[in-house]
Short mmCIF file of C-alpha atoms and ligand atoms in Angstrom, two decimals:
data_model
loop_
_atom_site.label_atom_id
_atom_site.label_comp_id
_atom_site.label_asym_id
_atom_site.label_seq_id
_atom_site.Cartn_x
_atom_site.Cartn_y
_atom_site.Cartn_z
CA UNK J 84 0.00 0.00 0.00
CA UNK J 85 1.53 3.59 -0.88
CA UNK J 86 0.35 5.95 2.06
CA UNK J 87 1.35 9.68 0.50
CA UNK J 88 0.83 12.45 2.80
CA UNK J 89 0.79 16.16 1.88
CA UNK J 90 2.35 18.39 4.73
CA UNK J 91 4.59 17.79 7.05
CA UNK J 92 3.20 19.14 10.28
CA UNK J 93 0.98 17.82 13.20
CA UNK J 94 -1.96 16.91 11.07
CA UNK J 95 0.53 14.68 8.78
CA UNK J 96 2.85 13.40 11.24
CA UNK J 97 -0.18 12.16 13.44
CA UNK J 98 -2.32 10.69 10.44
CA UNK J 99 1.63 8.94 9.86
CA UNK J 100 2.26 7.17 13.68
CA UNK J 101 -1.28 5.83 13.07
CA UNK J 102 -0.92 4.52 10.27
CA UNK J 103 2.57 2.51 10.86
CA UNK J 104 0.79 1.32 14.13
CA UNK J 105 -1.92 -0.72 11.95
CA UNK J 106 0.00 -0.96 8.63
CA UNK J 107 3.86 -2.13 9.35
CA UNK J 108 4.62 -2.86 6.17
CA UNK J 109 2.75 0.12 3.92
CA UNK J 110 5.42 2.62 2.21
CA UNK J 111 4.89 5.91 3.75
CA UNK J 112 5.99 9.05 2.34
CA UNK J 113 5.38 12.92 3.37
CA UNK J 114 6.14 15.87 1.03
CA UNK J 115 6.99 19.49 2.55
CA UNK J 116 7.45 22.68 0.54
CA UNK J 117 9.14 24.08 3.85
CA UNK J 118 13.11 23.13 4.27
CA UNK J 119 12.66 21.63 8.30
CA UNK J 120 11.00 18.89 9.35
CA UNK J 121 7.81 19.15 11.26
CA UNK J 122 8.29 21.63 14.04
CA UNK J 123 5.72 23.04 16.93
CA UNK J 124 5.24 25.76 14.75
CA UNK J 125 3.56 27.42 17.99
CA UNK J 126 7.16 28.00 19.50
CA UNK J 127 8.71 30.32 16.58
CA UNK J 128 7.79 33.25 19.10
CA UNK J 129 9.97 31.76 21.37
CA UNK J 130 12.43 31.29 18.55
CA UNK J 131 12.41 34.53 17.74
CA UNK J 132 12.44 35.96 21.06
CA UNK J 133 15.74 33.69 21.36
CA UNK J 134 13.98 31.38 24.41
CA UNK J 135 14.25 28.49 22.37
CA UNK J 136 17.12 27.10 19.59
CA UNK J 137 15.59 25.82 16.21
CA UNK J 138 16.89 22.33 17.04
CA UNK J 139 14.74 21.76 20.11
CA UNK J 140 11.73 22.62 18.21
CA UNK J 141 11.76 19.35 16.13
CA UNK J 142 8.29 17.56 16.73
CA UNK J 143 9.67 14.28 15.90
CA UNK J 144 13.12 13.45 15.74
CA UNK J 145 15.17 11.83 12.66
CA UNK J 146 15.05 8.48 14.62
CA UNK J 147 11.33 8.94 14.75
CA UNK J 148 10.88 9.03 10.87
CA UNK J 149 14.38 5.83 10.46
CA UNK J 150 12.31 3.67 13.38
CA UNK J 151 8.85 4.06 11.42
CA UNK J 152 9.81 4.00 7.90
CA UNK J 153 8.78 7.25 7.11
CA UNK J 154 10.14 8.83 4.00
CA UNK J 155 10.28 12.43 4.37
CA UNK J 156 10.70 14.66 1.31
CA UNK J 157 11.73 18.22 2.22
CA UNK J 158 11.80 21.34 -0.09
CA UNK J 159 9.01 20.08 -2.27
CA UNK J 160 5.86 21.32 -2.97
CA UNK J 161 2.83 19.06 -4.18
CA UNK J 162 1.61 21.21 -8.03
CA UNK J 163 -0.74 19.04 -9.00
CA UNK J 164 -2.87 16.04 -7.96
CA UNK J 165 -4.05 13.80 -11.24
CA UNK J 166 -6.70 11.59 -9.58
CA UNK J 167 -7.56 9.48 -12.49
CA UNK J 168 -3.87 8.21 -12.01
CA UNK J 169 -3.39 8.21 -8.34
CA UNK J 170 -0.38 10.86 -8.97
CA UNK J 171 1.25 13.70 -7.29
CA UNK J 172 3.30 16.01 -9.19
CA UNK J 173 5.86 18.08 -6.99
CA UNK J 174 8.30 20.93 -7.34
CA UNK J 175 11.50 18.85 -7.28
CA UNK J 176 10.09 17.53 -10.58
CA UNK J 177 9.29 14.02 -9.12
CA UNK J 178 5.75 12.28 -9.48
CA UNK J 179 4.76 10.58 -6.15
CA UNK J 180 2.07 7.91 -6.50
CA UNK J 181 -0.48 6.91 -4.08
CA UNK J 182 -2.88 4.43 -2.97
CA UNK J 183 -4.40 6.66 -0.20
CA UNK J 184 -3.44 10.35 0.14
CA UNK J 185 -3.78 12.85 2.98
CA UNK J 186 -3.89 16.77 2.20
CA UNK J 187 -2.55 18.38 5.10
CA UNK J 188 -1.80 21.74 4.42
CA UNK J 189 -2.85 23.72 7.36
CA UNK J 190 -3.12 27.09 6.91
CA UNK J 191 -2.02 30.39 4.57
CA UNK J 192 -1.40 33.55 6.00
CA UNK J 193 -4.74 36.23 4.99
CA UNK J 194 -2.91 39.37 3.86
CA UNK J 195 -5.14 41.96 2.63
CA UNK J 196 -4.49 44.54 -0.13
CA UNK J 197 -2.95 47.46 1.77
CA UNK J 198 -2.01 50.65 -0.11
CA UNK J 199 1.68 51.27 -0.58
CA UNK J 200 2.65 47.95 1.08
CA UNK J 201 5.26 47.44 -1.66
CA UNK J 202 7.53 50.41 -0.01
CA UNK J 203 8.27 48.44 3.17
CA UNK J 204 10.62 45.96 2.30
CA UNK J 205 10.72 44.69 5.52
CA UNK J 206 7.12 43.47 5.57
CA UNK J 207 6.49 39.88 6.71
CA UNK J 208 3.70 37.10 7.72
CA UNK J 209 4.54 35.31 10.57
CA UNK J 210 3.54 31.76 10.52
CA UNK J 211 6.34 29.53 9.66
CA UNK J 212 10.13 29.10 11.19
CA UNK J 213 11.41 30.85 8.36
CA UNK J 214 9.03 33.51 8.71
CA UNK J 215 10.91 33.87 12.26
CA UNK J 216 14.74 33.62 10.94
CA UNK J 217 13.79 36.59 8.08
CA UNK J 218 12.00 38.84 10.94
CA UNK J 219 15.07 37.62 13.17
CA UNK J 220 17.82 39.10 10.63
CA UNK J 221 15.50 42.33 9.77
CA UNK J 222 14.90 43.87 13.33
CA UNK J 223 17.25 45.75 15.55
CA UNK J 224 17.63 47.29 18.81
CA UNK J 225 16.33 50.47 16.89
CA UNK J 226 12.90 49.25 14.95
CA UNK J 227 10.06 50.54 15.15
CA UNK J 228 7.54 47.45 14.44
CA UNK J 229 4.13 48.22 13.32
CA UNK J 230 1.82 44.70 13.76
CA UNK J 231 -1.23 44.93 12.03
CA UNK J 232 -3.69 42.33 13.64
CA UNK J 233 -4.00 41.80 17.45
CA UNK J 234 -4.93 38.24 17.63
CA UNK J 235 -3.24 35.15 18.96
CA UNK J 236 -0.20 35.35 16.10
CA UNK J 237 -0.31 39.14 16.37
CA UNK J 238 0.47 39.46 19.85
CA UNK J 239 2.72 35.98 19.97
CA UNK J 240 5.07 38.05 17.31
CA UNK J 241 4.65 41.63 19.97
CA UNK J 242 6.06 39.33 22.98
CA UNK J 243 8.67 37.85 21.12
CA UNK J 244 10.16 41.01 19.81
CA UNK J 245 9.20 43.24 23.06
CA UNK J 246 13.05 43.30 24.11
CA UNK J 247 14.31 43.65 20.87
CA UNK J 248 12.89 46.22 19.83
CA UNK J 249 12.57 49.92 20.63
CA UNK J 250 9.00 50.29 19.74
CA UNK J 251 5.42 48.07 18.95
CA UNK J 252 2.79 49.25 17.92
CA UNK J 253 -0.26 46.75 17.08
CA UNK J 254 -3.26 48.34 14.82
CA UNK J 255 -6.32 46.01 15.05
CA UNK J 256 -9.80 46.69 12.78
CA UNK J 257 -11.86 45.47 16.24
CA UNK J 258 -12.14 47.32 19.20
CA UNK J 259 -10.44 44.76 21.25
CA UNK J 260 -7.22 42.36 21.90
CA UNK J 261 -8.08 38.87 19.85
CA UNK J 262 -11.78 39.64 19.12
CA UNK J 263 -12.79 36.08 17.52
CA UNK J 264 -11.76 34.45 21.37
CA UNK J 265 -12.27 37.32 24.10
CA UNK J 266 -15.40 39.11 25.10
CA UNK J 267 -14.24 42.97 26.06
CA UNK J 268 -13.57 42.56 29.67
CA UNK J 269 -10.90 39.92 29.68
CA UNK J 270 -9.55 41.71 26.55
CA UNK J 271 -8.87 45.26 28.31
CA UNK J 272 -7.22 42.93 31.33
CA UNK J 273 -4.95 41.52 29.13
CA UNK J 274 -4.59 45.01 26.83
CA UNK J 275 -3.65 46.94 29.98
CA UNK J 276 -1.10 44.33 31.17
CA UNK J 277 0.96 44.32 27.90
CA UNK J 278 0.34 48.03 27.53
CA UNK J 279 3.38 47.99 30.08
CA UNK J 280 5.46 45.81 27.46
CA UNK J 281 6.79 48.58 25.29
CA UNK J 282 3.49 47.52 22.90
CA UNK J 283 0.89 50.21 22.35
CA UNK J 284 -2.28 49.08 20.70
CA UNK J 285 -4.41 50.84 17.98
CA UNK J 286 -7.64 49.53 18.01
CA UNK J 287 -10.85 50.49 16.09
CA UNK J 288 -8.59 51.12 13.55
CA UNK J 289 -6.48 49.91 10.53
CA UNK J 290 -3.83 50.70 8.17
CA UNK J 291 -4.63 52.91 5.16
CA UNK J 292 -1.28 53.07 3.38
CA UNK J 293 2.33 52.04 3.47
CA UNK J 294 5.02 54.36 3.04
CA UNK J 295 8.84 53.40 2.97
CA UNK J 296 9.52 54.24 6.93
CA UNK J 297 5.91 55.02 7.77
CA UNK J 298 2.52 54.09 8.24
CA UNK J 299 -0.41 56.02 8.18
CA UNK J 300 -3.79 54.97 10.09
CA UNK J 301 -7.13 55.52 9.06
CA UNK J 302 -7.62 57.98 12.23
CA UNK J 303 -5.10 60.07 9.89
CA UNK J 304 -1.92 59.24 12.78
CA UNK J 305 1.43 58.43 11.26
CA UNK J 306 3.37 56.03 12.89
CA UNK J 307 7.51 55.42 11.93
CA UNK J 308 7.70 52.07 10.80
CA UNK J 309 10.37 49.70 9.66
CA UNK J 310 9.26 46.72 10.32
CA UNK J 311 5.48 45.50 9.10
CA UNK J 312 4.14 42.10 10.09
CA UNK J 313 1.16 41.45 8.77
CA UNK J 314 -0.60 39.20 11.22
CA UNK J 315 -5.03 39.37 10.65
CA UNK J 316 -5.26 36.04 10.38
CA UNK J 317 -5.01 32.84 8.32
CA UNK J 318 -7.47 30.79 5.68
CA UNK J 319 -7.08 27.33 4.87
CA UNK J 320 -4.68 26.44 2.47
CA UNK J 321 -6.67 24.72 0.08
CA UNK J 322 -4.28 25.16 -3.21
CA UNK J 323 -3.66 21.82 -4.00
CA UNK J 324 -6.68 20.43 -2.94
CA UNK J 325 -8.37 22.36 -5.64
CA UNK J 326 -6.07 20.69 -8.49
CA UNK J 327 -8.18 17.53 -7.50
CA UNK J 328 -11.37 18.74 -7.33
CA UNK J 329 -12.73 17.69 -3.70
CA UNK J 330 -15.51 19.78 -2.86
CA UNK J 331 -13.95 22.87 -0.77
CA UNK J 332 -16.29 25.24 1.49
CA UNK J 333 -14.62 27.45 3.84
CA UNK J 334 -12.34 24.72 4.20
CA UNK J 335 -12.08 21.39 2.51
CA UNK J 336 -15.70 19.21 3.68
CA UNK J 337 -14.70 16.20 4.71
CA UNK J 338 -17.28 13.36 6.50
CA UNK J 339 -16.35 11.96 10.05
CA UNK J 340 -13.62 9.64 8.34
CA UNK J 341 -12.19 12.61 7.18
CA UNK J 342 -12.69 11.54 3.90
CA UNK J 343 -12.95 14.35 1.06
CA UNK J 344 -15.52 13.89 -1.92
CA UNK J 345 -13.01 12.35 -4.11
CA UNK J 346 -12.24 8.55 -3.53
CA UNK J 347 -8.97 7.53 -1.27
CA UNK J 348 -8.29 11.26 -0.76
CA UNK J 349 -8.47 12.39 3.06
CA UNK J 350 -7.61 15.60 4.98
CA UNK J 351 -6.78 16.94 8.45
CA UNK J 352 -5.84 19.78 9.94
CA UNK J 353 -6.11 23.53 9.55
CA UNK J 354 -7.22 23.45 6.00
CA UNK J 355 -10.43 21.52 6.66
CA UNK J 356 -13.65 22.39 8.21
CA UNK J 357 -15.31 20.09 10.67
CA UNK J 358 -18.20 19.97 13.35
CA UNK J 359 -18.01 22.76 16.19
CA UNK J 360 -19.92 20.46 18.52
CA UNK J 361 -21.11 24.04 20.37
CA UNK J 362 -22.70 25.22 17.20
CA UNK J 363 -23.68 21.92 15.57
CA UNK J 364 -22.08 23.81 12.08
CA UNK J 365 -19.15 22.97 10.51
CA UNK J 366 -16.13 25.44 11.08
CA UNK J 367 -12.57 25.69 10.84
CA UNK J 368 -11.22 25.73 13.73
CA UNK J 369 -7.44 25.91 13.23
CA UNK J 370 -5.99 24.70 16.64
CA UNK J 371 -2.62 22.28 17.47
CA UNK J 372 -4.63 19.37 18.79
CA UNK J 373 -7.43 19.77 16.27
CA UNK J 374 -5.22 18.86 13.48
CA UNK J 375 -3.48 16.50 15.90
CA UNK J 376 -6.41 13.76 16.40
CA UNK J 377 -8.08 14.62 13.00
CA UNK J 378 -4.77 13.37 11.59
CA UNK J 379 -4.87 10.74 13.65
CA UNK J 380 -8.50 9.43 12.61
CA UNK J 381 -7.88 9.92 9.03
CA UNK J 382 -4.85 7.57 9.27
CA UNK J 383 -6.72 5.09 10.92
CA UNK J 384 -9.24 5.05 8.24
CA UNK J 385 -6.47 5.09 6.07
CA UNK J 386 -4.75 1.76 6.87
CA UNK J 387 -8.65 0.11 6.89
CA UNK J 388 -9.46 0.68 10.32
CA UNK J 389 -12.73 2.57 10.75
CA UNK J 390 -12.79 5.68 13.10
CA UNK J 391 -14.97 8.12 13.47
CA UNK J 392 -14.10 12.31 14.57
CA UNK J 393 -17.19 13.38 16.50
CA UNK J 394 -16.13 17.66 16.43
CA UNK J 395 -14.84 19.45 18.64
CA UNK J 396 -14.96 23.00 19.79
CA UNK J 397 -12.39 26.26 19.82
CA UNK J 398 -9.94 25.71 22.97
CA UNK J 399 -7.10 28.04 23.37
CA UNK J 400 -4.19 27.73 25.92
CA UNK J 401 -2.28 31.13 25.12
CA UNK J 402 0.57 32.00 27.32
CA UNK J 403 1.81 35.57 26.33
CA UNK J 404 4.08 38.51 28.83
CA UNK J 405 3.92 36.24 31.28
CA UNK J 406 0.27 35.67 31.75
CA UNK J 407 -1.81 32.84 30.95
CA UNK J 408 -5.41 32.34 28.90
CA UNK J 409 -7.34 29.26 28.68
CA UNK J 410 -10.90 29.80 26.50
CA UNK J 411 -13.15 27.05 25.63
CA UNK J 412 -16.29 27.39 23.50
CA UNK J 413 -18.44 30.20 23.80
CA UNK J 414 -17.01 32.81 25.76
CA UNK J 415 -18.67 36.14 24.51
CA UNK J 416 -22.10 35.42 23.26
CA UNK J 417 -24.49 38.31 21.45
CA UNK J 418 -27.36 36.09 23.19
CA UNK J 419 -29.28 37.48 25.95
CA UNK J 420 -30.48 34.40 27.14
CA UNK J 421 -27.04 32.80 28.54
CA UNK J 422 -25.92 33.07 32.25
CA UNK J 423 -22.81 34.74 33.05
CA UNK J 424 -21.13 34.28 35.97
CA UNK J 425 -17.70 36.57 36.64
CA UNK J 426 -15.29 36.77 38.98
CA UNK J 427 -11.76 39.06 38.85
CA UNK J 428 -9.20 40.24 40.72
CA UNK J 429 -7.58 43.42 38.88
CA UNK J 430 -4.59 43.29 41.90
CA UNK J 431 -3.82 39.22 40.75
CA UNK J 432 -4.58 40.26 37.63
CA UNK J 433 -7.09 37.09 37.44
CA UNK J 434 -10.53 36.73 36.02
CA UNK J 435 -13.27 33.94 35.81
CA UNK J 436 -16.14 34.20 33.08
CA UNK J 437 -18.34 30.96 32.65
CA UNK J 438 -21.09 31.03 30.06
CA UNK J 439 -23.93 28.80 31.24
CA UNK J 440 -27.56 27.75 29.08
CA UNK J 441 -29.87 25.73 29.16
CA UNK J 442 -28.25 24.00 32.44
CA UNK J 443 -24.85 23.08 30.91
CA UNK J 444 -21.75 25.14 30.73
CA UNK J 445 -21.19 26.26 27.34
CA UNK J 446 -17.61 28.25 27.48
CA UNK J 447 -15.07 30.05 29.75
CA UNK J 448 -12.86 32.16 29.83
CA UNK J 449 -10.00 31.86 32.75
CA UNK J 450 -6.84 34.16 33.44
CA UNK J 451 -4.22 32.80 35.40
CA UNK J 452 -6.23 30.69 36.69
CA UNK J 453 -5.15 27.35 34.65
CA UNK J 454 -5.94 24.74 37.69
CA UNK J 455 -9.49 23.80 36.75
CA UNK J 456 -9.22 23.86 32.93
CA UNK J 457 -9.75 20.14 32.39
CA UNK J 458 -12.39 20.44 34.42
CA UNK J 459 -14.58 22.77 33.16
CA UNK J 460 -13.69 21.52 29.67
CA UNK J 461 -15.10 18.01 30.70
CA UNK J 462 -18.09 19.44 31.87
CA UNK J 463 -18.84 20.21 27.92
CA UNK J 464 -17.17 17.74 26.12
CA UNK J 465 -19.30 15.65 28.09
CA UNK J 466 -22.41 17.63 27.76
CA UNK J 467 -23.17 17.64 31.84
CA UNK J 468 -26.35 18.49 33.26
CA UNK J 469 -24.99 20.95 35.86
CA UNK J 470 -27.99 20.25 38.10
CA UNK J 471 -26.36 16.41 38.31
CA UNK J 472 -23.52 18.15 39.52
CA UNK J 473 -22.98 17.89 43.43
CA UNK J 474 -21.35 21.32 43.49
CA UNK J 475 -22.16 24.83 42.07
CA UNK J 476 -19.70 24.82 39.40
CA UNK J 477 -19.45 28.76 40.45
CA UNK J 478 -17.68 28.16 43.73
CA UNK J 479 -13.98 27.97 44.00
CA UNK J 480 -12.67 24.68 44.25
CA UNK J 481 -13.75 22.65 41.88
CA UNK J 482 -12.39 19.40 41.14
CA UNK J 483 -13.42 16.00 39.99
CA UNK J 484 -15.23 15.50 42.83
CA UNK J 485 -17.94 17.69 41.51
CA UNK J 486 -19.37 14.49 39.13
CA UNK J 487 -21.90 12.79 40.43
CA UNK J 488 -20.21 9.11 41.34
CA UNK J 489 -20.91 7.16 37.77
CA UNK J 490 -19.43 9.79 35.77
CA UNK J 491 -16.33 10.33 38.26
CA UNK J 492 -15.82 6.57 38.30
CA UNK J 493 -15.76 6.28 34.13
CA UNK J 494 -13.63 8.54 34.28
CA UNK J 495 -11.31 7.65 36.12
CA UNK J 496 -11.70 4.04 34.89
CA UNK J 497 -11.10 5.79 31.24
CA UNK J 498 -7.88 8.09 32.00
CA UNK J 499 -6.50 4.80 34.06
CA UNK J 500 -7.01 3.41 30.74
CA UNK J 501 -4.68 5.72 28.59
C1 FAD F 690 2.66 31.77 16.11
C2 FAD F 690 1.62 30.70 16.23
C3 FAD F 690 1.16 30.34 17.51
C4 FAD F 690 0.19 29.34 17.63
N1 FAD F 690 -0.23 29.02 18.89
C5 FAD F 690 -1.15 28.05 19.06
C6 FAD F 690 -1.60 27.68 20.36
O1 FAD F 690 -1.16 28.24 21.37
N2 FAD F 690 -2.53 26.67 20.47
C7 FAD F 690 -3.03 26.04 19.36
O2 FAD F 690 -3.87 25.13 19.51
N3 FAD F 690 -2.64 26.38 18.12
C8 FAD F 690 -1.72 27.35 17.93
N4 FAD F 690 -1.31 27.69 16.67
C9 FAD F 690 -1.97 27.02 15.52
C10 FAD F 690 -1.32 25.65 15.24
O3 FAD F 690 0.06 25.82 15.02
C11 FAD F 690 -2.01 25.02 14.01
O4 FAD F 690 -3.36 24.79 14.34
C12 FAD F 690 -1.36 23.71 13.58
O5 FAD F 690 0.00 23.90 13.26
C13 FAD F 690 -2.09 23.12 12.36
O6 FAD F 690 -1.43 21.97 11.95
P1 FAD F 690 -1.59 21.37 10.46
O7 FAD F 690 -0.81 20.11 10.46
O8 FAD F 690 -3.01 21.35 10.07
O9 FAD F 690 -0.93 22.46 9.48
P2 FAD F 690 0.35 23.35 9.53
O10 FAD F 690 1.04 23.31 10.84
O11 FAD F 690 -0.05 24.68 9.00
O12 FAD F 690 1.32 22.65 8.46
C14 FAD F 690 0.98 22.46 7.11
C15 FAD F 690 2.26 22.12 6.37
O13 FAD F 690 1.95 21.79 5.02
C16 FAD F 690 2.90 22.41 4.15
N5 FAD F 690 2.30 22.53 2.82
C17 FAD F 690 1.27 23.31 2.43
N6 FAD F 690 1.00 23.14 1.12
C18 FAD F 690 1.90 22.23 0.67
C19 FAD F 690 2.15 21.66 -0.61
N7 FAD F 690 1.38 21.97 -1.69
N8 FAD F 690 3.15 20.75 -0.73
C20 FAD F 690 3.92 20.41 0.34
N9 FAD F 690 3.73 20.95 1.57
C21 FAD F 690 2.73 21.84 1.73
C22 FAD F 690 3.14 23.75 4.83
O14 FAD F 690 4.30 24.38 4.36
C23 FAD F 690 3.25 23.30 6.29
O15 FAD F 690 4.54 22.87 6.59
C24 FAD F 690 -0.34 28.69 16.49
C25 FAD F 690 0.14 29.02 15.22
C26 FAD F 690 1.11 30.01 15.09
C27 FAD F 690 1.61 30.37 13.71
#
């Protein structure tokens, strides 16, 4: 069986472990246009802010890929896919052939027409390792960085250049810090605590044209610039897909094999879209272990052995200047009808928000306050009843021993398991 696997990241290498652990003899082979390995492309902020060498961001190791008979193919980017032939045509002018192919191309940086951009030469996306070695070589003690975008990859790239910098200056179109995640409370926390980073934020605002050392906002302010990093967000990167014709929405539709509308093509990761069990519509929802367990179920189906991916919903575990986010599902809804229950402590600089409806939590929000995380994102992955609960999931401690006894014991019984 020829397993061929396009991109080299989480979503490939985890649809690759499962499918050596059910296939050992299958020939498996995974094509990457970029010139490293897979990498947890989460730590280039750490690269660039120097915490962390390139080498110790390797995801697997060469051993990994030796021990499992994975044949890795950097440098080479997948042009074309001929289905009719089971054939992949690539940019190091090699034709890879397949029995059952994964697209796992995660995600393109959105970059939207700005006027003038061409004058800064220094402008950059920042989503890939060598995104963080060009930024790396460009800045100096002296640059003045203008981010335009304040969401999780905007602010990641404002933390890891804070002390390198002499000034940071992050333009966002919404009228708070990552919009998509945070409702407007958490976000001026979080605003007012990186204010004292060196980083000033421009919100309810955007850039209206590029000059070569400038920028000018659409309030009419100029700011010095030398250094643009173009960070509003990311689409799925669903090039090559198209060359095959699978049906594409916002992101590629796939079924709960992960299985595209084309036969023996699959795809995980950041470039499809899949249930958001909160919403009961199908979303992208590019996150690390997303990609990481739809990879994994579309290499099980892969190598014959039928598994299905129920959804999931958005989770984030940001840690940025020090502090420390974790959001699950819906955390700022337009809804009247949801219960809100808050607590913060502006001195601690923590802050609880759970979202509660129709007697089942439905998201939270919780800064530096990590302990309970699991917890409440138990409570709805496994759709609780909060009036089984034996606890007010308000109070402060809260631990397993909320669950009513059947649930605590199958769980238990299911993490002893793992
Ligand atoms: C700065 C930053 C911070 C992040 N922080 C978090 C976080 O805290 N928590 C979290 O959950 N997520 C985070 N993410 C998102 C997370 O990294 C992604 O969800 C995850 O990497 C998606 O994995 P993937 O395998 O689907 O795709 P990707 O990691 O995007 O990898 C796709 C790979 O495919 C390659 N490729 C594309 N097209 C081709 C082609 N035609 N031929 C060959 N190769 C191709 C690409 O070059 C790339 O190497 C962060 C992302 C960034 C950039």
């Amino acid at each position: 069986m020829e397993y061929l696997i396009i991109g080299n990241s989480v979503a490939g290498t985890s649809c690759s472990e499962k499918i050596r652990s059910i296939d050992k003899d299958g020939h498996i082979t995974m094509l990457s246009e970029e010139s490293f390995a897979a990498y947890g492309r989460p730590l280039i902020s750490y690269y660039l802010s120097g915490k962390v060498d390139a080498n110790l961001m390797q995801y697997r190791t060469e051993e990994f890929y030796k021990k499992n008979k994975i044949n890795v193919v950097l440098n080479c980017k997948a042009l074309n896919i001929d289905v009719k032939n089971k054939k992949v045509k690539c940019s190091n002018n090699k034709i890879y052939s397949y029995d059952k192919l994964l697209i796992a191309t995660g995600s393109v940086p959105f970059v939207p027409p700005v006027k003038g951009i061409e004058n800064q030469k220094n402008t950059f996306t920042f989503l890939k390792l060598e995104d963080a070695k060009k930024i790396e070589k460009a800045v100096t003690k002296k640059s003045n960085v203008v981010i335009v975008g304040a969401g999780l990859i905007g602010l990641k790239a404002a933390e890891a250049l804070a002390d390198k910098v002499a000034k940071i200056s992050v333009i966002d179109l919404a009228d708070r810090l990552m919009a998509s995640v945070l409702d407007k409370q958490t976000a001026l926390i979080i605003q007012k605590y990186i204010e004292k980073n060196k980083v000033k934020f421009y919100l309810s605002n955007t850039v209206s044209e590029v000059n070569k050392d400038s920028v000018v906002l659409k309030n009419g302010e100029t700011l010095p610039c030398d250094i643009l990093i173009m960070a509003v967000g990311v689409k799925p990167n669903t090039e090559i897909a198209l060359t095959a014709g699978v049906k594409i929405n916002r992101g590629i539709t796939v079924n709960e094999y992960m299985e595209t509308s084309v036969k023996n093509i699959f795809s995980a990761g950041d470039c499809v879209e899949s249930l958001d069990l909160l919403s009961n519509q199908n979303k992208v929802l590019a996150l690390w272990p997303n990609a990481y367990m739809q990879g994994e179920t579309a290499g099980s189906n892969m190598a014959g052995v039928k598994n299905e991916f129920k959804g999931s919903f958005a989770m984030n575990a940001i840690g940025f200047f020090g502090i420390q986010l974790i959001s699950a599902g819906i955390v700022d809804p337009k809804d009247g009808k949801y219960k809100i229950y808050i607590e913060e402590n502006e001195k601690d600089i923590t802050y609880k928000k759970l979202v509660v409806d129709d007697n089942k939590l439905l998201g939270f929000a919780l800064l530096n306050l990590p302990d309970r995380a699991g917890i409440y994102t138990s409570l709805i992955n496994d759709d609780v009843k909060l009036d089984s609960l034996n606890y007010d999931i308000t109070k402060k401690d809260i631990g397993l021993n909320v669950f009513p006894q059947d649930i605590r014991h199958n769980k238990m019984f299911r993490s002893n398991k793992q």
